[in-house]
Coordinates of N, CA, C and O in Angstrom, one line a residue:
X1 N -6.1 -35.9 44.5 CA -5.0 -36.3 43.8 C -5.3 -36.4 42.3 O -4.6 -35.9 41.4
X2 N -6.5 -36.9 42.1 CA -6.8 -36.8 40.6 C -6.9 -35.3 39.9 O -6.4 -35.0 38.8
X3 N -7.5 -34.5 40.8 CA -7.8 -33.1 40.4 C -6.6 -32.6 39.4 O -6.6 -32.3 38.3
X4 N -5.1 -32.8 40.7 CA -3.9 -32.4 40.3 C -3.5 -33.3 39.2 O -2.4 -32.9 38.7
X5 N -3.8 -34.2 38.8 CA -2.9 -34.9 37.6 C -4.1 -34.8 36.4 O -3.7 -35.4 35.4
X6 N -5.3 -34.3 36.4 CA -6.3 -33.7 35.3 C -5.1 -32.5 35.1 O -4.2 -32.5 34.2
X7 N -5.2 -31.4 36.1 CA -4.6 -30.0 35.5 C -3.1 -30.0 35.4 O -2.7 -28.9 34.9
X8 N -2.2 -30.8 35.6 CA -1.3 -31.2 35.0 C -1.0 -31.4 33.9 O -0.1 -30.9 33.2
X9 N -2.1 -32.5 33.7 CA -2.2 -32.9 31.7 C -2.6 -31.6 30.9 O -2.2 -31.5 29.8
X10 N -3.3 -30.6 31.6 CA -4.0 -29.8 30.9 C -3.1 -28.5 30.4 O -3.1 -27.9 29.3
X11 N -2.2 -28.5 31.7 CA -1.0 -27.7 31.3 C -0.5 -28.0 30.5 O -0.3 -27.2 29.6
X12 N 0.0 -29.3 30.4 CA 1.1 -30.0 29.2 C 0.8 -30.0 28.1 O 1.6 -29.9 27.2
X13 N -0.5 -30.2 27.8 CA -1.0 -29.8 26.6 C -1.1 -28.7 26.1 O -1.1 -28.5 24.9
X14 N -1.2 -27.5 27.4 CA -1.4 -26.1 26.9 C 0.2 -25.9 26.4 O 0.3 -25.4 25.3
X15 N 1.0 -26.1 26.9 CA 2.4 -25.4 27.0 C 3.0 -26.6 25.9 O 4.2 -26.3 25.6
X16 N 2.3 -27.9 25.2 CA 2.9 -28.1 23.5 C 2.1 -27.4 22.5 O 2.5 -27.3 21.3
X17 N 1.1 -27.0 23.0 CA 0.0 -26.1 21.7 C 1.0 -24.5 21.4 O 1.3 -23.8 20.5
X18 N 1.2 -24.4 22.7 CA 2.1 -23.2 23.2 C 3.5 -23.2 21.6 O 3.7 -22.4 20.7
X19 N 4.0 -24.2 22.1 CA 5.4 -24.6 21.6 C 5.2 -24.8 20.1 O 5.9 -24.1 19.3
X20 N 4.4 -25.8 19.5 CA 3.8 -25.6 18.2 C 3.6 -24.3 17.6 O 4.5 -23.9 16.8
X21 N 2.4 -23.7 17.8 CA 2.4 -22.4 17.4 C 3.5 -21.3 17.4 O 3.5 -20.4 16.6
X22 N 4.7 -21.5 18.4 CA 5.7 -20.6 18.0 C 6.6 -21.1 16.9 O 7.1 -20.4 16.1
X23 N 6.7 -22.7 17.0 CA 7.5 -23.2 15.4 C 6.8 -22.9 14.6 O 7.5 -22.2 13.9
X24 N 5.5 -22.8 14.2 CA 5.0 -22.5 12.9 C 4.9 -20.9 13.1 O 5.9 -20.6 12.4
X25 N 4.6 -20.1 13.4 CA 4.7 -19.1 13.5 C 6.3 -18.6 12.8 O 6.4 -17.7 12.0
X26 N 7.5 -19.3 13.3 CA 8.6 -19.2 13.0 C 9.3 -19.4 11.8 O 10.3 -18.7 11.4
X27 N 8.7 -20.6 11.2 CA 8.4 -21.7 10.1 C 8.1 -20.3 8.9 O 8.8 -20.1 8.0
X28 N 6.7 -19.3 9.3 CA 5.8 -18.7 8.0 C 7.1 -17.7 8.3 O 7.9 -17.6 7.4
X29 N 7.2 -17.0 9.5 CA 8.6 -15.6 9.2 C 9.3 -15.7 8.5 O 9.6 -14.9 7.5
X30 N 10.0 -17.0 9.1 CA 11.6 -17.1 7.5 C 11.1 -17.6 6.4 O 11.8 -17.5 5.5
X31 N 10.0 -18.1 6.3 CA 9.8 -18.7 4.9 C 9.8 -19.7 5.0 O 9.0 -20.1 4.2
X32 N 10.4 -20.9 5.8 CA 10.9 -21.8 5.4 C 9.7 -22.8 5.1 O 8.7 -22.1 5.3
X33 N 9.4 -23.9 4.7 CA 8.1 -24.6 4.8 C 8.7 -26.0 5.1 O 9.9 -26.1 5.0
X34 N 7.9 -27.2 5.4 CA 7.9 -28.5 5.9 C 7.3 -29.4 4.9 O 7.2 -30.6 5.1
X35 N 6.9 -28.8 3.8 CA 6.5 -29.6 2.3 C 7.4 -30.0 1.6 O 8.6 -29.7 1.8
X36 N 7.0 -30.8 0.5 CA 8.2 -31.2 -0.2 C 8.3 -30.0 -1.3 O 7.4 -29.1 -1.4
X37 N 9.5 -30.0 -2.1 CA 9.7 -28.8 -2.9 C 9.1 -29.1 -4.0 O 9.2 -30.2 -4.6
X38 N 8.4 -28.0 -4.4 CA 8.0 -28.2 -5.7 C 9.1 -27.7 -6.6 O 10.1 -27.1 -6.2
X39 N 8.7 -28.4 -8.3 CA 9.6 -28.2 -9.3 C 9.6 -26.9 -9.8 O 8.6 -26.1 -9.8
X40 N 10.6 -26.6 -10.2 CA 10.9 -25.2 -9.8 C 12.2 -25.1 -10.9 O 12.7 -26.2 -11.1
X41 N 12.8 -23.8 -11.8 CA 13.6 -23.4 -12.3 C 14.2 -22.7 -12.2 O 13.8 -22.1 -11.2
X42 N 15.6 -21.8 -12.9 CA 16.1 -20.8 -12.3 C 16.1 -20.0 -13.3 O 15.8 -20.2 -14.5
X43 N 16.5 -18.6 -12.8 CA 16.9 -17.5 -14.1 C 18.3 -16.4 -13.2 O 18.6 -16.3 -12.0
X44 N 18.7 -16.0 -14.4 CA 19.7 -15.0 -13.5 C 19.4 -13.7 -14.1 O 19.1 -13.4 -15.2
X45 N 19.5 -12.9 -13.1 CA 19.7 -11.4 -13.6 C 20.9 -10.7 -13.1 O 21.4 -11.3 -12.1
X46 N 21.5 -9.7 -13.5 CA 22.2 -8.6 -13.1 C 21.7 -7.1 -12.8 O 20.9 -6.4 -13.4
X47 N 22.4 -6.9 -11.7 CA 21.7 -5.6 -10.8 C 22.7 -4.5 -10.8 O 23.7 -5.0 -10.3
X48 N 22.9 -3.2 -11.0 CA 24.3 -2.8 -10.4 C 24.0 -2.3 -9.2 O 24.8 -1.5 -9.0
X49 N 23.4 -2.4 -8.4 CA 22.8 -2.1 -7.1 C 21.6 -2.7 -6.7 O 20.6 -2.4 -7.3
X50 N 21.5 -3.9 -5.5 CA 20.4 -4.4 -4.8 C 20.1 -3.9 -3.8 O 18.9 -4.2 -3.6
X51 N 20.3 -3.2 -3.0 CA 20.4 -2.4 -1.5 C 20.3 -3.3 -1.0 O 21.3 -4.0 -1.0
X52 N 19.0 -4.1 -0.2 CA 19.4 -5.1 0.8 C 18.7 -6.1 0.4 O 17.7 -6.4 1.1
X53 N 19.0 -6.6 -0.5 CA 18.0 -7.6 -1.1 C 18.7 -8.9 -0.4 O 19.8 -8.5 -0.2
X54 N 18.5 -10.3 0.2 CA 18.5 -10.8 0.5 C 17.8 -12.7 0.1 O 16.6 -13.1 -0.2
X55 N 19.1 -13.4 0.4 CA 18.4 -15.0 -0.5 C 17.2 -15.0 0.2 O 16.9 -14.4 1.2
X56 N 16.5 -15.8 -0.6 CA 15.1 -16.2 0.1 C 13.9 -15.0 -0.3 O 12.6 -15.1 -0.2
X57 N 14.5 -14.3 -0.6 CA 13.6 -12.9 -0.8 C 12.4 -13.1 -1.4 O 12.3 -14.2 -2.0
X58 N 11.5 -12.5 -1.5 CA 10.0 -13.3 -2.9 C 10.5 -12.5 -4.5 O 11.1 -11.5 -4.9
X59 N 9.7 -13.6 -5.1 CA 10.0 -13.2 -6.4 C 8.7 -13.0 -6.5 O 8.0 -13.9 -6.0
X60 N 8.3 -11.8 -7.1 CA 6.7 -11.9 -7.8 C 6.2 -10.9 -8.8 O 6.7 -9.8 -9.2
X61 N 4.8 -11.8 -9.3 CA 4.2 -11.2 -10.5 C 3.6 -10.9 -10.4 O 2.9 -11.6 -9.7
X62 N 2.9 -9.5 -10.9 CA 1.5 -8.9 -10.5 C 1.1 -9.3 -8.8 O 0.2 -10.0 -8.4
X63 N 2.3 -8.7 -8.1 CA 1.6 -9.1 -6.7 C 1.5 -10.7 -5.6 O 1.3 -11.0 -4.4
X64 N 1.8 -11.4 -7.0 CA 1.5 -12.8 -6.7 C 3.0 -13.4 -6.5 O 3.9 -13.1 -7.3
X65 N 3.3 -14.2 -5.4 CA 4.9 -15.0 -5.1 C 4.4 -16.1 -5.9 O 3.5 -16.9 -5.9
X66 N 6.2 -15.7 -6.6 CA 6.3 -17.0 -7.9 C 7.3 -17.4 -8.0 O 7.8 -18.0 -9.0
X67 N 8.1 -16.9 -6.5 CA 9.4 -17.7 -6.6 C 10.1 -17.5 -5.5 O 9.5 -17.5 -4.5
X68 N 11.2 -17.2 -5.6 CA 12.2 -16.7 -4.4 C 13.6 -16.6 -4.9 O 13.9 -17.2 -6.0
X69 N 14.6 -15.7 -4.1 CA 15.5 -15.3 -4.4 C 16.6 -16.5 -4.2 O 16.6 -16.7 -3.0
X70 N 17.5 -17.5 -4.9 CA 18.2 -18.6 -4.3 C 19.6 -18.0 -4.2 O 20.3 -19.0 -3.9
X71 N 20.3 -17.2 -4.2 CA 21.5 -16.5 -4.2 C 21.9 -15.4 -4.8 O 21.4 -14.7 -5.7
X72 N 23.0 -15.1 -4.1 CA 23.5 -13.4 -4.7 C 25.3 -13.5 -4.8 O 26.1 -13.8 -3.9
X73 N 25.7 -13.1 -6.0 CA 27.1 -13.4 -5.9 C 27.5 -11.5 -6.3 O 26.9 -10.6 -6.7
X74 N 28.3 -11.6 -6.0 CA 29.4 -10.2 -7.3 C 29.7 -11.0 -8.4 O 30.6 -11.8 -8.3
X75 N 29.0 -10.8 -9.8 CA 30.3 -10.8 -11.2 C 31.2 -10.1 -11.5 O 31.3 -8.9 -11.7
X76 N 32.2 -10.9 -11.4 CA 33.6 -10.5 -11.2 C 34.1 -10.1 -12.2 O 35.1 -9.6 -12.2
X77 N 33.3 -10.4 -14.0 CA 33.5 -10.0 -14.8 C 33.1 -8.2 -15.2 O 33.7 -7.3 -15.5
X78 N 31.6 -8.4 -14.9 CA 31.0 -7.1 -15.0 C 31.2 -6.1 -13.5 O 31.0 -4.9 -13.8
X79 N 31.7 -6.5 -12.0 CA 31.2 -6.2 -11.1 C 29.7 -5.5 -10.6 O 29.5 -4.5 -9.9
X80 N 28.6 -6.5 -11.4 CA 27.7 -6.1 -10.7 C 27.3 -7.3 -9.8 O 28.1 -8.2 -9.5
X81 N 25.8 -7.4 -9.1 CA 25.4 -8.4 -8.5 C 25.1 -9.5 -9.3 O 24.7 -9.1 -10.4
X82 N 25.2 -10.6 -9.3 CA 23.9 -11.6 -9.8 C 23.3 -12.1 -9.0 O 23.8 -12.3 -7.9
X83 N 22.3 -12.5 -9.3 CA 20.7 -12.5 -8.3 C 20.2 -14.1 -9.0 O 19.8 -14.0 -10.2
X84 N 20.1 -15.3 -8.6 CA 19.7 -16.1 -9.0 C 18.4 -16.2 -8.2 O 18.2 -15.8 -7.1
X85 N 17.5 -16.9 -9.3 CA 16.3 -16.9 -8.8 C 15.1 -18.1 -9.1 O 14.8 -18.2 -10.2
X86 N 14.6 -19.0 -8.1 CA 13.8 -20.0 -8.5 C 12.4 -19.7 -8.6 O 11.7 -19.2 -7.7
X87 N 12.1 -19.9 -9.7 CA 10.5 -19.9 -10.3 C 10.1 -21.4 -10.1 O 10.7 -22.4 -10.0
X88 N 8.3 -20.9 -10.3 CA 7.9 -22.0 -10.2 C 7.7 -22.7 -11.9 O 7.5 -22.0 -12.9
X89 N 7.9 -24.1 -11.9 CA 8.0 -24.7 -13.1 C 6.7 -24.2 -14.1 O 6.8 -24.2 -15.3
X90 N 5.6 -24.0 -13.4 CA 4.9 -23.5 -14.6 C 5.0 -22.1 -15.5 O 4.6 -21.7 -16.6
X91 N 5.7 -21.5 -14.5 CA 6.0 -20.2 -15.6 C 7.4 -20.9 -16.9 O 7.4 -20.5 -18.0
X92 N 8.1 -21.5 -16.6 CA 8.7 -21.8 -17.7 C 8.4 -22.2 -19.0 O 7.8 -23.3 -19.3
X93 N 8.9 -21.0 -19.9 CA 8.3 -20.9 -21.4 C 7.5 -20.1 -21.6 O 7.1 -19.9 -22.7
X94 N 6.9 -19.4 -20.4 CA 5.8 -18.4 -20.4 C 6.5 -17.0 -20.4 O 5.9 -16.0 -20.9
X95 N 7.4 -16.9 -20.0 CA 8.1 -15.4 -19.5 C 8.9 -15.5 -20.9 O 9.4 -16.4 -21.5
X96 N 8.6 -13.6 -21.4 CA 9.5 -13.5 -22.7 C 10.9 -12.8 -22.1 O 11.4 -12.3 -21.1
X97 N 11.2 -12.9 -23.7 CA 12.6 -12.6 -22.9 C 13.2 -11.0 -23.2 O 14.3 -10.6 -23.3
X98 N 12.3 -10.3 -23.2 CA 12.2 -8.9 -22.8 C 11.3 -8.7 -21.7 O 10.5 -7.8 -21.5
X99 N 11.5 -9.7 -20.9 CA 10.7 -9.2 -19.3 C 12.0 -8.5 -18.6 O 13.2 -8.3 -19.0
X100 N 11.4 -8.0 -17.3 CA 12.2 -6.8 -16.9 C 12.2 -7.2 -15.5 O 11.0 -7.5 -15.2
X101 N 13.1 -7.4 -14.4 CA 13.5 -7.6 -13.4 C 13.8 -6.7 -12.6 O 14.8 -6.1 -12.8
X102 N 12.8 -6.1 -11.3 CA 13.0 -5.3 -10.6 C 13.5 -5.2 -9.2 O 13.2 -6.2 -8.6
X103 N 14.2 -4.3 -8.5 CA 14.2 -4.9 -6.9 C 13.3 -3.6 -6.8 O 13.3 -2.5 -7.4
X104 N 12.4 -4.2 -5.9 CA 11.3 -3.7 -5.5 C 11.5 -3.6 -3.4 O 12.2 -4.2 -2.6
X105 N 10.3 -2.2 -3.2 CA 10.4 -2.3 -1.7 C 8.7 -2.4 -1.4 O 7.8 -1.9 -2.0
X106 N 8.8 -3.6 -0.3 CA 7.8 -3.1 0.7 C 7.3 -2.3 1.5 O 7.7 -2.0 2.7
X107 N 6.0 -1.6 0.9 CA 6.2 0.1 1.9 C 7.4 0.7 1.8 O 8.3 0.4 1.0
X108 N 7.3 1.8 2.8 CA 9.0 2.6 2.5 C 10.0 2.2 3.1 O 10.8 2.3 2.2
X109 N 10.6 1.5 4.5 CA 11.0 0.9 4.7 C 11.2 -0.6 5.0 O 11.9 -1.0 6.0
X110 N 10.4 -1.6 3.9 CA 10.2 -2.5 4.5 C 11.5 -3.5 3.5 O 12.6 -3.1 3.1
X111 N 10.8 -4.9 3.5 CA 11.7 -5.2 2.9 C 12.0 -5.2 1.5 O 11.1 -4.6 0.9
X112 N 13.3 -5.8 0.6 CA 13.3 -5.8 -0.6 C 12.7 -6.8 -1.4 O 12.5 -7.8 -0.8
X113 N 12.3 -6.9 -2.6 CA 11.9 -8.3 -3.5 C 12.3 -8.1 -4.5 O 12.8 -7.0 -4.7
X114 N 12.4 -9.1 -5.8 CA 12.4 -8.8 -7.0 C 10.6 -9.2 -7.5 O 10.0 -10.2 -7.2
X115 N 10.3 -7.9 -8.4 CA 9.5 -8.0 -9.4 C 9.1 -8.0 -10.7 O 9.1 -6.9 -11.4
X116 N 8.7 -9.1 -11.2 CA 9.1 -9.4 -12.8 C 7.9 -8.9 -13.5 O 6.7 -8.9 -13.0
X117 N 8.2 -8.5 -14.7 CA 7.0 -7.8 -15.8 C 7.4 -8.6 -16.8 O 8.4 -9.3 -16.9
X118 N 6.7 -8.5 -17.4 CA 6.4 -9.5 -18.5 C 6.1 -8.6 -19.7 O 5.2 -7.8 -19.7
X119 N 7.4 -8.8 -21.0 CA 7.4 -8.4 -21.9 C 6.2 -8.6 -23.4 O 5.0 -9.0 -23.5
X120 N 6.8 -8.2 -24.1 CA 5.9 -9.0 -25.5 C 6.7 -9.8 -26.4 O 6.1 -10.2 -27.5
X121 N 8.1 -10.2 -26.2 CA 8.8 -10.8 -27.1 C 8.3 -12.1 -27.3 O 7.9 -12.7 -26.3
X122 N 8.3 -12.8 -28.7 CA 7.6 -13.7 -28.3 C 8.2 -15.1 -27.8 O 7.5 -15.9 -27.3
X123 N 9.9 -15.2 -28.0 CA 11.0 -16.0 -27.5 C 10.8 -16.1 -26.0 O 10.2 -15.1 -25.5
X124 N 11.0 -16.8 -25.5 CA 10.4 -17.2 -24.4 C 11.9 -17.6 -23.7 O 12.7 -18.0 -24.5
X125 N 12.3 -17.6 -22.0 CA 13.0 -17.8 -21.1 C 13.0 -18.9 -20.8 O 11.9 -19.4 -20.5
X126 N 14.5 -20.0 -20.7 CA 14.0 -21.0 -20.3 C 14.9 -21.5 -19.0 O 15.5 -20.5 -18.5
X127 N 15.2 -22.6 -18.6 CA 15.8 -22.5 -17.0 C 17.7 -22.3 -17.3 O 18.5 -23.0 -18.0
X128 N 18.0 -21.0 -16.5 CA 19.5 -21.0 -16.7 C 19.5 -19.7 -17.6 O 20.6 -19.1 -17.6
X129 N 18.6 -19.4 -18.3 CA 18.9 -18.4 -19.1 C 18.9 -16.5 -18.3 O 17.9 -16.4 -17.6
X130 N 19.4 -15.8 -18.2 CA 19.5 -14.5 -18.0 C 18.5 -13.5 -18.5 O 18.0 -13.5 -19.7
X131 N 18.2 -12.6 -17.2 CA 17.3 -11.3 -17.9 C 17.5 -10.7 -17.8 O 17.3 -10.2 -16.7
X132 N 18.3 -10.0 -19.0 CA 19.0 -8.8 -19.9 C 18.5 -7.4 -18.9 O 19.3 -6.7 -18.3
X133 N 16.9 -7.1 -19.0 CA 16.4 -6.0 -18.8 C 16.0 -6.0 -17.4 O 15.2 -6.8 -17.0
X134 N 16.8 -5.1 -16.4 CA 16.4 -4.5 -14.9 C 16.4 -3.6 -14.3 O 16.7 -2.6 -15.0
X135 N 16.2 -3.3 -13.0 CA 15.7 -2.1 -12.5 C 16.5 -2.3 -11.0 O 16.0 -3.0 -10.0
X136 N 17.7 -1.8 -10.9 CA 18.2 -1.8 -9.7 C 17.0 -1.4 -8.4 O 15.8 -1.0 -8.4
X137 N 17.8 -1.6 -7.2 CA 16.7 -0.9 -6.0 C 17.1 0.7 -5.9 O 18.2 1.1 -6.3
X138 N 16.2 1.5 -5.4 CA 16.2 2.2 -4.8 C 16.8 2.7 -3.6 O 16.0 2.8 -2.7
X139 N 18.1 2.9 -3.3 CA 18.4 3.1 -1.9 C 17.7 4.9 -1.4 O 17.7 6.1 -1.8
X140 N 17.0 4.1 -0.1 CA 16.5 5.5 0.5 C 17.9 6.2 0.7 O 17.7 7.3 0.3
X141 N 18.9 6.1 1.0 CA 19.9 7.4 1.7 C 20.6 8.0 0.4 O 21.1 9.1 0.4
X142 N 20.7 7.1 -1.0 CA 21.2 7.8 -1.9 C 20.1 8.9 -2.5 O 20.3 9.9 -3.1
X143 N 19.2 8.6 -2.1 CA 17.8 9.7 -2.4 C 17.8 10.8 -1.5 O 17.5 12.0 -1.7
X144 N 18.2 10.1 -0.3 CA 18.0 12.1 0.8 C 19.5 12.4 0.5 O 19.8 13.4 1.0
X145 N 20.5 11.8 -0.1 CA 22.0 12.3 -0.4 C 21.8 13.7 -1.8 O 22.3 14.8 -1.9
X146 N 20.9 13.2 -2.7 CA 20.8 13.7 -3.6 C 19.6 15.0 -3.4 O 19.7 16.1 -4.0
X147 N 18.8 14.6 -2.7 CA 17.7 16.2 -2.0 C 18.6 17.1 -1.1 O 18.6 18.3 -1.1
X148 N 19.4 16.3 -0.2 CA 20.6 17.3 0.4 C 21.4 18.4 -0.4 O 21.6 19.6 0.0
X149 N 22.1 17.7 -1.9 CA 23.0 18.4 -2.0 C 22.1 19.5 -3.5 O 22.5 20.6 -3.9
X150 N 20.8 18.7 -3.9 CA 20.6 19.8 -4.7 C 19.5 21.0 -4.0 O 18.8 21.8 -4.7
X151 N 19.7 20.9 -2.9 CA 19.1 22.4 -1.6 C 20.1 23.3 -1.1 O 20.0 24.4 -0.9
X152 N 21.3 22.3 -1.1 CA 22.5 22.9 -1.0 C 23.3 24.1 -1.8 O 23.7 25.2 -1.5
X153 N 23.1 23.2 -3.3 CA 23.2 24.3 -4.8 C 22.2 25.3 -4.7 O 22.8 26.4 -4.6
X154 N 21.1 25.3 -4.6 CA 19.9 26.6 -4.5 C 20.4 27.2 -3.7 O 19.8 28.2 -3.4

């Protein structure tokens, strides 16, 4: 009788280690984390095309995540996207304001991000303010649309 209530427990332990690891596992996929938030600022840009860029998306520099995407609206004035975006508090005052906003892909089909370059102006971005200079995404089908029809002309 003991035997069975040793491997019992042993189970139950295996099958919450089990259960843990799939929350965190789940936790790092979407992004989400269980920390408190760090301070953090925003910027907006305008896109006339994101293809599938999505909230939450990473923001980064040279490679490095330095933010994330916090929303996507239509400007209803201009009809393009706006893309808000939270940085971390220490780039504020650091980014000039001829930096340049990209939607970027992961590999060829992976996912979208925005990626920021950093200008030489020496005026500096501060939270709430917009960046002027961007780089819409790349949609792959408008690309084999445009190899289709100029094979077509030939």
């Amino acid at each position: 009788m003991k035997r069975s209530k040793t491997m019992e427990f042993g189970v139950g332990l295996f099958m919450i280690a089990g259960i843990l690891g799939l929350v965190f596992l789940g936790l790092r996929v979407s992004g989400l984390t269980l920390s408190a938030p760090n301070q953090s600022f925003q910027l907006e840009a305008n896109f006339a095309n994101i293809g599938s860029l999505k909230p939450r998306a990473r923001v980064t520099m040279a490679g490095v995540t330095v933010g994330r995407v916090e929303s996507i609206e239509l400007d209803t004035q201009w009809y393009d996207a706006r893309v808000v975006m939270s940085l971390d508090s220490e780039l504020e005052g650091q980014l000039s304001r001829d930096s340049i906003a990209s939607i970027l892909t992961a590999g060829l089909l992976g996912e979208q991000y925005v990626g920021l370059s950093v200008g030489g102006d020496p005026e500096t971005l501060e939270d709430g303010d917009a960046i002027r200079d961007t780089q819409s995404a790349l949609v792959l089908e408008e690309l084999i649309q445009q190899f289709v029809s100029n094979m077509a002309s030939n």
